[in-house]
PDB file of C-alpha atoms in Angstrom:
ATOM      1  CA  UNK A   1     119.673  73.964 121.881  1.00  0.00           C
ATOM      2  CA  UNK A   2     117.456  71.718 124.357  1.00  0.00           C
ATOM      3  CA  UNK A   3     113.892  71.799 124.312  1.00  0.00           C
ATOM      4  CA  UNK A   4     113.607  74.336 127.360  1.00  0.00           C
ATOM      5  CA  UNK A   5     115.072  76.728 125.155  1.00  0.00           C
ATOM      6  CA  UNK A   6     112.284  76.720 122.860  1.00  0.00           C
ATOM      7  CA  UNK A   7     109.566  77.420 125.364  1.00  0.00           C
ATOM      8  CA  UNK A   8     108.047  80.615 123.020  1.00  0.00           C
ATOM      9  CA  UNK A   9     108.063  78.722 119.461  1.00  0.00           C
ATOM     10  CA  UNK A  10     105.163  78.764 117.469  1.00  0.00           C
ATOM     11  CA  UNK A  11     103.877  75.757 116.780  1.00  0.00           C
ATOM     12  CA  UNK A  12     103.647  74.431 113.203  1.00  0.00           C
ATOM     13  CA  UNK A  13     100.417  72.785 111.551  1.00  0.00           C
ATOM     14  CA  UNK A  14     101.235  69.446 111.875  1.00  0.00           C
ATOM     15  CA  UNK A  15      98.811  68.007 109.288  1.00  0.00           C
ATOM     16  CA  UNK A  16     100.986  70.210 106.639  1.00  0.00           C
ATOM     17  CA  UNK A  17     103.709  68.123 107.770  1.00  0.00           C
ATOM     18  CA  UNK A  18     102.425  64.852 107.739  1.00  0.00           C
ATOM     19  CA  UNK A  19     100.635  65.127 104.131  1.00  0.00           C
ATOM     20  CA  UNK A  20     103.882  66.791 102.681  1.00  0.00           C
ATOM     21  CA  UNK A  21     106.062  63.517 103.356  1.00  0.00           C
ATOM     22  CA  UNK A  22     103.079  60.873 103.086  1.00  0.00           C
ATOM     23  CA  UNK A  23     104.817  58.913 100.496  1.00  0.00           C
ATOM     24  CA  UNK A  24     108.304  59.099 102.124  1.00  0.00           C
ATOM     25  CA  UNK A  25     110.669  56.320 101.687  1.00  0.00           C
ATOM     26  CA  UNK A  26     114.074  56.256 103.796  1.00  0.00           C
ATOM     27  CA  UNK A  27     116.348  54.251 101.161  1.00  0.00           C
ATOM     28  CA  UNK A  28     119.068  53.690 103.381  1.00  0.00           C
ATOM     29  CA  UNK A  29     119.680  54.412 107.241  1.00  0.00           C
ATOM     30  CA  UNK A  30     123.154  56.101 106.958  1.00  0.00           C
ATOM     31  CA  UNK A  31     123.539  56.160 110.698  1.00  0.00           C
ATOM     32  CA  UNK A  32     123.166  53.650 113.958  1.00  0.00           C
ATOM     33  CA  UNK A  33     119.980  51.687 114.390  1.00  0.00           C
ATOM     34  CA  UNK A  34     118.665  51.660 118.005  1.00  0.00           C
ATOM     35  CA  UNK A  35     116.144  50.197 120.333  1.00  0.00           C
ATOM     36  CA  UNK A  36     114.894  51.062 123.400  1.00  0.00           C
ATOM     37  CA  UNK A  37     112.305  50.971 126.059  1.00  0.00           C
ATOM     38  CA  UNK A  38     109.115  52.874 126.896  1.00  0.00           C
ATOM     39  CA  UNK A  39     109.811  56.337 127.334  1.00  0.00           C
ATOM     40  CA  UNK A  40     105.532  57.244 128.655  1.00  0.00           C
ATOM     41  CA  UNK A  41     105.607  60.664 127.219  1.00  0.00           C
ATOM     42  CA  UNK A  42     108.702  61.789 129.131  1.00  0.00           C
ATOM     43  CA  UNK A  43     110.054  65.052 127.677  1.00  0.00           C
ATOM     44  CA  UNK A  44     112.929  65.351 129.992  1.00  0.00           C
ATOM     45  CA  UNK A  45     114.218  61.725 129.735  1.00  0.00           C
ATOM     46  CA  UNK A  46     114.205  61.832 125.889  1.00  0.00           C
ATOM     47  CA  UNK A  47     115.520  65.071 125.933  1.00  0.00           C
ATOM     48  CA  UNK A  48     118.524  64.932 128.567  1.00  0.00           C
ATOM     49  CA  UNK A  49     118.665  60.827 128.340  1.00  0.00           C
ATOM     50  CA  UNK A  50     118.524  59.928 124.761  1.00  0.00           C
ATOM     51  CA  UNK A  51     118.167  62.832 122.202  1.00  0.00           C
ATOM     52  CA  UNK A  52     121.746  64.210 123.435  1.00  0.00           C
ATOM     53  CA  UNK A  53     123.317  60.217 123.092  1.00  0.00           C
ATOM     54  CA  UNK A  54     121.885  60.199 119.260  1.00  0.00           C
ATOM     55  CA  UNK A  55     124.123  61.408 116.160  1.00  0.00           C
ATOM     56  CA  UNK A  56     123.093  62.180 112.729  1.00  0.00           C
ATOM     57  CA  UNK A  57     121.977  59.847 110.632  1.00  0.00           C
ATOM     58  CA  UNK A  58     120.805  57.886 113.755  1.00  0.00           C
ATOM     59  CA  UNK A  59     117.474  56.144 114.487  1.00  0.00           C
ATOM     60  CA  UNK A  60     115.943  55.146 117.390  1.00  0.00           C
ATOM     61  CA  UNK A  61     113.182  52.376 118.057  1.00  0.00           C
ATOM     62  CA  UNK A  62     110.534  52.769 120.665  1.00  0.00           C
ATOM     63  CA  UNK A  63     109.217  49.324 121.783  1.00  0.00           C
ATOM     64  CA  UNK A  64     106.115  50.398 123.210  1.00  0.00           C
ATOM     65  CA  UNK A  65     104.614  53.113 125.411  1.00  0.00           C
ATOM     66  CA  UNK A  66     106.133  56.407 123.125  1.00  0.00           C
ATOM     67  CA  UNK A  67     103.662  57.817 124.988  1.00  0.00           C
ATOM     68  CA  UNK A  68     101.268  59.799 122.585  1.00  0.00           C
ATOM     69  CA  UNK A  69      99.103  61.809 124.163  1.00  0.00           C
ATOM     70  CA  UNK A  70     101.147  61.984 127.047  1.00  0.00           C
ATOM     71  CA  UNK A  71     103.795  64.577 126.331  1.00  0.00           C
ATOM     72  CA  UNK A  72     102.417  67.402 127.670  1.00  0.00           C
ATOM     73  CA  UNK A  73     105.019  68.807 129.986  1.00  0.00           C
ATOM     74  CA  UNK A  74     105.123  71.132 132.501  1.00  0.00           C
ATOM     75  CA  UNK A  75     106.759  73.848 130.519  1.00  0.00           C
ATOM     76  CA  UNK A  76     105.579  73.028 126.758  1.00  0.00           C
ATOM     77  CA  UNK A  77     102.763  71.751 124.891  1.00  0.00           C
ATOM     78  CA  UNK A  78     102.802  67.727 123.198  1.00  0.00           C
ATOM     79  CA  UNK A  79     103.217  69.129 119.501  1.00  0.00           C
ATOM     80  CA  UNK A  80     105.577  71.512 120.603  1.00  0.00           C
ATOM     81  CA  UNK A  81     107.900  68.713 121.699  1.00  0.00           C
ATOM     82  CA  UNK A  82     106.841  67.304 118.241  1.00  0.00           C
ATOM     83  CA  UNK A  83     108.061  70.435 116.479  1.00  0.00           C
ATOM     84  CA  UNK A  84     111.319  69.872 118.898  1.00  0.00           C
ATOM     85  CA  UNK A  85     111.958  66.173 117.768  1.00  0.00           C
ATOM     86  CA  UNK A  86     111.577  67.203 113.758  1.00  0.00           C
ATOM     87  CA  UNK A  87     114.460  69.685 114.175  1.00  0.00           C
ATOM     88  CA  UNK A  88     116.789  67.050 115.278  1.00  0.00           C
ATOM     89  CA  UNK A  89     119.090  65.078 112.369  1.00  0.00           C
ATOM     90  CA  UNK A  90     118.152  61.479 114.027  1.00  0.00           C
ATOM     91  CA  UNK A  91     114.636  59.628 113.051  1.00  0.00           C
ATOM     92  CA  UNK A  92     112.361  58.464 115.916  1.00  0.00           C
ATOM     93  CA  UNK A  93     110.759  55.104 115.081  1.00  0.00           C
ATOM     94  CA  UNK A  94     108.319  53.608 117.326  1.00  0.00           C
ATOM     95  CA  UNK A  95     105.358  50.740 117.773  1.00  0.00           C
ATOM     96  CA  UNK A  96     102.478  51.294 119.934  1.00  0.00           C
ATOM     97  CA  UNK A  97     102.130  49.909 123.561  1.00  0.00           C
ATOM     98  CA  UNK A  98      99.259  49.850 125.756  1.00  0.00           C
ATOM     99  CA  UNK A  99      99.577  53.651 127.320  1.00  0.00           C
ATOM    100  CA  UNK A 100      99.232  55.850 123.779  1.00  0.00           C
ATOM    101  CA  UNK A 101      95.733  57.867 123.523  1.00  0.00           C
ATOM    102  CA  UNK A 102      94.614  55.924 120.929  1.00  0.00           C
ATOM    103  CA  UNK A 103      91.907  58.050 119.534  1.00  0.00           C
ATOM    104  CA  UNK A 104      94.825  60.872 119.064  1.00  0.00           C
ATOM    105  CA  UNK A 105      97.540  58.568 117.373  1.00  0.00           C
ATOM    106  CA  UNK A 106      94.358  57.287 114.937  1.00  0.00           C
ATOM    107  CA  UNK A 107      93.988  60.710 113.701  1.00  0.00           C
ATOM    108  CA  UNK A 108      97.638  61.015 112.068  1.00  0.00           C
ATOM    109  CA  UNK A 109      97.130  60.348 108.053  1.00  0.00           C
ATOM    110  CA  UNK A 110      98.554  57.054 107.161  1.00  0.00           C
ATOM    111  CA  UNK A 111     101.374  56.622 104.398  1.00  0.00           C
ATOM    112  CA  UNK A 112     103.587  53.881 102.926  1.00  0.00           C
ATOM    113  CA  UNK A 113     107.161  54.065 104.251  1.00  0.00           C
ATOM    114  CA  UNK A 114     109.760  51.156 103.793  1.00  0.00           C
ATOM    115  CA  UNK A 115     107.165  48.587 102.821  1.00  0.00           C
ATOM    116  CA  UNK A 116     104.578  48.379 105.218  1.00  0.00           C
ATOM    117  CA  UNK A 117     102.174  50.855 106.820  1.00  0.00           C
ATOM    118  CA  UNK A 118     103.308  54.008 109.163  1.00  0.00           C
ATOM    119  CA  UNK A 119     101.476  56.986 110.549  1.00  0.00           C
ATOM    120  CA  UNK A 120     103.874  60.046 110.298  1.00  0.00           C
ATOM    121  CA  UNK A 121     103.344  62.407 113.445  1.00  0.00           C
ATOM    122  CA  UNK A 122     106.186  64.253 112.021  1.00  0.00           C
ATOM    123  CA  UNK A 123     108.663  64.197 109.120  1.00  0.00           C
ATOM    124  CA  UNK A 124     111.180  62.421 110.832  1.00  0.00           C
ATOM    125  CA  UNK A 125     109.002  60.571 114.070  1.00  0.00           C
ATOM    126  CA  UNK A 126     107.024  57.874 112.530  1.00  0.00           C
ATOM    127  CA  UNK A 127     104.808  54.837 114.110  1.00  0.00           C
ATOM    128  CA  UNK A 128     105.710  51.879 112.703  1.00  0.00           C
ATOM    129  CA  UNK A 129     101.752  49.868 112.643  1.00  0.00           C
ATOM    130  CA  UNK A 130     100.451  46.593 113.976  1.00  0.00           C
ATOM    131  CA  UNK A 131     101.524  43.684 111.595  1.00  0.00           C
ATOM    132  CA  UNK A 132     103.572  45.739 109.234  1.00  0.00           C
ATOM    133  CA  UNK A 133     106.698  44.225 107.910  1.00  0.00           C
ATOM    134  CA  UNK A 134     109.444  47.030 106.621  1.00  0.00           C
ATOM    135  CA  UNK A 135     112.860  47.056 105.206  1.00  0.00           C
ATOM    136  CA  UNK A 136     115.181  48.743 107.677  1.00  0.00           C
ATOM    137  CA  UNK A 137     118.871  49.047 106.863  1.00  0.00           C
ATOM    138  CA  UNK A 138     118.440  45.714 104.721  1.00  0.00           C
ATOM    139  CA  UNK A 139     116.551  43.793 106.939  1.00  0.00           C
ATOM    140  CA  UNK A 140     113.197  42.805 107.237  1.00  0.00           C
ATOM    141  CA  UNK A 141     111.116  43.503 110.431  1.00  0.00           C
ATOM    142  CA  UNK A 142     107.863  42.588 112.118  1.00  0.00           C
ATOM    143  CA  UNK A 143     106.089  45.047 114.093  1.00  0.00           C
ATOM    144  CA  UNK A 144     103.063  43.905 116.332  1.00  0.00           C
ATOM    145  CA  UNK A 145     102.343  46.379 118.892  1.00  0.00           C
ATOM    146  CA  UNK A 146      99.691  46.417 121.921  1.00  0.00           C
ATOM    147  CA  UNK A 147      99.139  45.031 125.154  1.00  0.00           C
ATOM    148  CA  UNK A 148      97.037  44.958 128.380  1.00  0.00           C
ATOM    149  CA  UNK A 149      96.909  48.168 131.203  1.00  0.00           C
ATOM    150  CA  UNK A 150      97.480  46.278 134.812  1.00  0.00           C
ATOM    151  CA  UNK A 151      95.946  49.844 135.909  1.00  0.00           C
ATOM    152  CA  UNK A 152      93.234  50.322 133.916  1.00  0.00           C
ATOM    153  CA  UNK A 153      90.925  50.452 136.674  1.00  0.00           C
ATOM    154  CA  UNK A 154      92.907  53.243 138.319  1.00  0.00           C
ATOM    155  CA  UNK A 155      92.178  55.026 134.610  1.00  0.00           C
ATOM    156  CA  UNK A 156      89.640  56.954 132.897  1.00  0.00           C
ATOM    157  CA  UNK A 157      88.368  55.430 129.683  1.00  0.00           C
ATOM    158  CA  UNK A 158      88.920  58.355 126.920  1.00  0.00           C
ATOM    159  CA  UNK A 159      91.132  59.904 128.767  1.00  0.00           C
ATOM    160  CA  UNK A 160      94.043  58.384 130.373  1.00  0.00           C
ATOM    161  CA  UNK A 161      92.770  54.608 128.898  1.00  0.00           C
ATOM    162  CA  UNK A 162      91.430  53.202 125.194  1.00  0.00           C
ATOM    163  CA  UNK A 163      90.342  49.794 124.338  1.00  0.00           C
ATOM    164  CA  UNK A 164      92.199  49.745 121.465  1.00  0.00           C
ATOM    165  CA  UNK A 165      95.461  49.406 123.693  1.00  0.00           C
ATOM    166  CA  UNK A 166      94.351  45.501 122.317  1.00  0.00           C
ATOM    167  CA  UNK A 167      94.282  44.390 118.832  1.00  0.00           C
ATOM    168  CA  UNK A 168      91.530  43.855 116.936  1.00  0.00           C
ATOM    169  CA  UNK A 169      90.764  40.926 114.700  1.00  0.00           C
ATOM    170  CA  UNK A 170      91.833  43.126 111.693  1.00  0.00           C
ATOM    171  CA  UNK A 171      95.175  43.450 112.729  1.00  0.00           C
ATOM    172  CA  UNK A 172      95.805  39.999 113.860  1.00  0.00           C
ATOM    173  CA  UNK A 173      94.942  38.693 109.904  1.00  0.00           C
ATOM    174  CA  UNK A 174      97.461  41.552 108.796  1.00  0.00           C
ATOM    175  CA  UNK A 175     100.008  40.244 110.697  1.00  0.00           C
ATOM    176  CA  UNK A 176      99.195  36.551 109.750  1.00  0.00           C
ATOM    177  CA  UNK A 177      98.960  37.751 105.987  1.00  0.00           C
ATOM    178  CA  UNK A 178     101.929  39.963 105.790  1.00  0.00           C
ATOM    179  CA  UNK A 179     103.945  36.824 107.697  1.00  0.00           C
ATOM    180  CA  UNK A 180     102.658  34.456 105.083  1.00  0.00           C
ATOM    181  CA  UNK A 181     103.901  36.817 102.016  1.00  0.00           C
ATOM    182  CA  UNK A 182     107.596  37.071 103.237  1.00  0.00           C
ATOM    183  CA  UNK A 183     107.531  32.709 103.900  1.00  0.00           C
ATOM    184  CA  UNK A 184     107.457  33.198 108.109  1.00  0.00           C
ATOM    185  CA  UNK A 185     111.027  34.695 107.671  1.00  0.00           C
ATOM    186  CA  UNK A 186     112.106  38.058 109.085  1.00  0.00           C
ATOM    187  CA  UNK A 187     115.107  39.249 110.614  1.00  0.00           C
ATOM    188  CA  UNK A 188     113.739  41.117 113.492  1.00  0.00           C
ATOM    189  CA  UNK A 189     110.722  41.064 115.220  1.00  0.00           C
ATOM    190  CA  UNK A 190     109.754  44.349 117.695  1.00  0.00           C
ATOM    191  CA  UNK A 191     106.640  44.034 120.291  1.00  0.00           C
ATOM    192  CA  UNK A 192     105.705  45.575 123.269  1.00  0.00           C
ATOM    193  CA  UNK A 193     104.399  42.812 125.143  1.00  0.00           C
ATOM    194  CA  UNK A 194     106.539  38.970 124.983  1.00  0.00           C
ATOM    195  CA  UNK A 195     105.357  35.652 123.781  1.00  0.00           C
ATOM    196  CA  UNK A 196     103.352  33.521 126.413  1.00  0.00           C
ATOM    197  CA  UNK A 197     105.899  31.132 126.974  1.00  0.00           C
ATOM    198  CA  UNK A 198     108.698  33.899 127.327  1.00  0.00           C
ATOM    199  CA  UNK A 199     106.170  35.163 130.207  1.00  0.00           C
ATOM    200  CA  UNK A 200     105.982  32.520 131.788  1.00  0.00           C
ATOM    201  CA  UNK A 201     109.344  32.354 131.688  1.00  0.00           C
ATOM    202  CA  UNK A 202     110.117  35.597 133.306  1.00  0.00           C
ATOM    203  CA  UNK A 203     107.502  35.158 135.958  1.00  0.00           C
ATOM    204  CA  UNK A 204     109.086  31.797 137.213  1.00  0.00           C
ATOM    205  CA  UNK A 205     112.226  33.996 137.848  1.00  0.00           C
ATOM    206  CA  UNK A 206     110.355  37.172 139.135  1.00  0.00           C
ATOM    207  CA  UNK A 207     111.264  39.449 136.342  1.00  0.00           C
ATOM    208  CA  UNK A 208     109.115  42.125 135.456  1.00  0.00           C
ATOM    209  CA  UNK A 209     106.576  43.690 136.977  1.00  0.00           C
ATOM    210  CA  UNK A 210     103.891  41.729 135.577  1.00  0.00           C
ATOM    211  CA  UNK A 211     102.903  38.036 135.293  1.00  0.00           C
ATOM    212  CA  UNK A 212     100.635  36.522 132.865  1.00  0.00           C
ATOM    213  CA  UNK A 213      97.564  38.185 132.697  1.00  0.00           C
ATOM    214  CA  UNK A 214      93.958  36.528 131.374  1.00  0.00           C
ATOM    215  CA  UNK A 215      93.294  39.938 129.599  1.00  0.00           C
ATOM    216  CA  UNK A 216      96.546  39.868 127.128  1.00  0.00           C
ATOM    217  CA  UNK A 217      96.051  35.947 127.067  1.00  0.00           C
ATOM    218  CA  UNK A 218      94.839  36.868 123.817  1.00  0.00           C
ATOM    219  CA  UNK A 219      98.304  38.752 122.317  1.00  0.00           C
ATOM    220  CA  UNK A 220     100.628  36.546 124.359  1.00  0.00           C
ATOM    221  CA  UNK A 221      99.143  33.376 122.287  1.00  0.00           C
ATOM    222  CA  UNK A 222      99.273  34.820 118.989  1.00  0.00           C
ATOM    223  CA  UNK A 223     102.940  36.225 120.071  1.00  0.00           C
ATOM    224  CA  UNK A 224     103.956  32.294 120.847  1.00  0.00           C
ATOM    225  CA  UNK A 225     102.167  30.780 117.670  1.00  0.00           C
ATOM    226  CA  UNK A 226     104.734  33.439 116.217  1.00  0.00           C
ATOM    227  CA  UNK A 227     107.545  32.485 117.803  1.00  0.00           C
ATOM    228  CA  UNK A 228     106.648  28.707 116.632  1.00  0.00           C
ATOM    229  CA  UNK A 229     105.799  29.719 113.310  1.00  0.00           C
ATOM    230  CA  UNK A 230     108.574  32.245 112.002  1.00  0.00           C
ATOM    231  CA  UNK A 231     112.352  32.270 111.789  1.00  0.00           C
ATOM    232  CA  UNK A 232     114.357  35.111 113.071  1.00  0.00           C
ATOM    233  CA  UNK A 233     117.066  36.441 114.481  1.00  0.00           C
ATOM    234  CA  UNK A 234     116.248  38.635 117.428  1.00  0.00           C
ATOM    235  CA  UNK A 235     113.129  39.818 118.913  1.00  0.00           C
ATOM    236  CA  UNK A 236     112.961  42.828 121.142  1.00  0.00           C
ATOM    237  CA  UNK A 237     110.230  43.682 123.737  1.00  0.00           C
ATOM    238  CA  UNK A 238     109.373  46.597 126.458  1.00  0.00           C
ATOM    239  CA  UNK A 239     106.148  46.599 128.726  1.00  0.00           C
ATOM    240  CA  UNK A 240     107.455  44.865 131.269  1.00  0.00           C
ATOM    241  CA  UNK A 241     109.565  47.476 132.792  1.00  0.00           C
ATOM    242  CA  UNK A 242     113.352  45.577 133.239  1.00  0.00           C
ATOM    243  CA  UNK A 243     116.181  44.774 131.112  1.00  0.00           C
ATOM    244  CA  UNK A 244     117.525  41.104 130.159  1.00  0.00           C
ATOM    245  CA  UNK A 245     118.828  38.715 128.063  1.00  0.00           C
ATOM    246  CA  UNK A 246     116.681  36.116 127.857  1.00  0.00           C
ATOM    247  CA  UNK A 247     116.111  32.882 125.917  1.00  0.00           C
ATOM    248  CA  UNK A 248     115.736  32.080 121.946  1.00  0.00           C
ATOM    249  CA  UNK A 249     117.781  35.371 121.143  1.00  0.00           C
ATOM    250  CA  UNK A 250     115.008  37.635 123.170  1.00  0.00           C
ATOM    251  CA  UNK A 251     115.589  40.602 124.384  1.00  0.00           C
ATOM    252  CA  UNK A 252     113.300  42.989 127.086  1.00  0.00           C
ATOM    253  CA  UNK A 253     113.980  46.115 127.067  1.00  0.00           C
ATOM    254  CA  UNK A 254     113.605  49.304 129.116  1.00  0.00           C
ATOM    255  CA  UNK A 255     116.244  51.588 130.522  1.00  0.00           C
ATOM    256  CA  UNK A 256     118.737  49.978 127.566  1.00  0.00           C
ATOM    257  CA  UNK A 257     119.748  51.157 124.791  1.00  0.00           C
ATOM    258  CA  UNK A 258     120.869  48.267 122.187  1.00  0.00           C
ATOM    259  CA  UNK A 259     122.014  48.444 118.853  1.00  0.00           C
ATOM    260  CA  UNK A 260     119.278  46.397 116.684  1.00  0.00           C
ATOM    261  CA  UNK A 261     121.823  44.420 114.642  1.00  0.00           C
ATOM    262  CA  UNK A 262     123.963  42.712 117.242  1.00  0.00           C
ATOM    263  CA  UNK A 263     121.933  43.077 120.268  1.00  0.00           C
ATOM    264  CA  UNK A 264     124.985  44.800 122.193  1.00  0.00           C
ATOM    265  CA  UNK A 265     123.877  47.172 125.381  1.00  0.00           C
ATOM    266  CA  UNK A 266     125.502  50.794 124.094  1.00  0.00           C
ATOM    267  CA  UNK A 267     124.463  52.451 127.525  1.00  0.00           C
ATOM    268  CA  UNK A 268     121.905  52.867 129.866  1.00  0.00           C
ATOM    269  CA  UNK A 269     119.506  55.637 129.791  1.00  0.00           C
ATOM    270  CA  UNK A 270     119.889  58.218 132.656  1.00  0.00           C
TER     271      UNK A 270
END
């Protein structure tokens, strides 16, 4: 059944949910490991775009811009799409971009999952946190979410905006800590925003819909010190809204979906 067929469900207590499976550790991924772009809270383009594409056993990462907060739709509450995604036999994974309500996604309970740190908005859709390093399918990978709102001015703080779309101080010595404890070596490496120079990069050739910008100057440079710092083998990024190839085995992301290990384009979202 899609989610338009479940317009009358009740809605279940979500914190129930969440402290029930606080400790939950996924020993193996049995299925496909995805990544995609940001999906901004859009219930019909998960549901008719990606939710019917997924199999059992399957997981999907969101590189930014899940869009919590967002998902109200015309025809059914947020948590009710929630409710939807925990019925389904895949797992939604996803980092944080810059367009999440912030003070909402804060007040999910935090658990231990894979190694690192995760906030579980259901049993099977999980945020994977800001400088957490977690064993996925074997491999070690880096999550650093966050980035800068071009529109922010066209937004309303506490409502459509939060400052905490940029990371704090806390979070960058996480990441710098956690990096240090696995010897600057990680397999993959998921952000929502790119290293400096790989912005740069894509504004010489007019990709994306956004250059660099003084207010993420901040991310960006930690992102690049990063890049020079750590060995891995692919890094995937969203935020900027286009899909390429780029340089040092980089990868933004949008409309694509890719298969984590190799990198190959499986399809394109609807």
């Amino acid at each position: 059944l899609h989610l338009c067929d479940r317009r009358q469900r009740q809605m279940c207590i979500r914190d129930s949910i969440c402290i029930v499976n606080i400790n939950k550790r996924m020993e193996e991924v049995p299925g496909m490991i995805y990544v995609t772009g940001d999906t901004h809270g859009d219930q019909i383009l998960w549901d008719a775009c990606i939710g019917d594409f997924l199999k059992e056993g399957d997981t999907i990462i969101v590189l930014g811009d899940f869009g919590i907060g967002f998902f109200d739709g015309r025809y059914w509450p947020e948590e009710m799409f929630y409710d939807y995604l925990s019925e389904q036999k895949y797992t939604v994974l996803f980092i944080d971009g810059n367009h999440e309500n912030f003070e909402k996604l804060s007040s999910f309970p935090v658990g231990q999952w894979n190694g690192g740190r995760v906030r579980f908005i259901r049993n099977n859709v999980i945020h994977l946190m800001r400088g957490e390093i977690y064993d996925i399918d074997g491999k070690k990978v880096f999550c650093f979410g966050g980035g800068y709102s071009l529109d922010k001015d066209y937004r309303v703080p506490g409502r459509t905006w939060w400052s905490q779309e940029m990371p704090n101080d806390g979070e960058y010595r996480n990441a710098t800590k956690n990096l240090e404890e696995c010897g600057f070596k990680v397999d993959y490496i998921l952000t929502h925003t790119a290293p400096a120079d790989t912005v740069e990069y894509m504004s010489r050739l007019r990709l994306g819909i956004k250059n660099t910008v003084v207010e993420e100057l901040p991310l960006i440079s930690y992102l690049q010190w990063i890049v020079e710092k750590t060995q891995y083998d692919k890094w995937y990024f969203g935020h900027f809204h286009i899909d390429a190839e780029l340089w040092e085995n980089q990868y933004a992301v949008l409309d694509s979906i890719r298969e984590l290990h190799t990198g190959n384009l499986i399809k394109i979202r609807c």
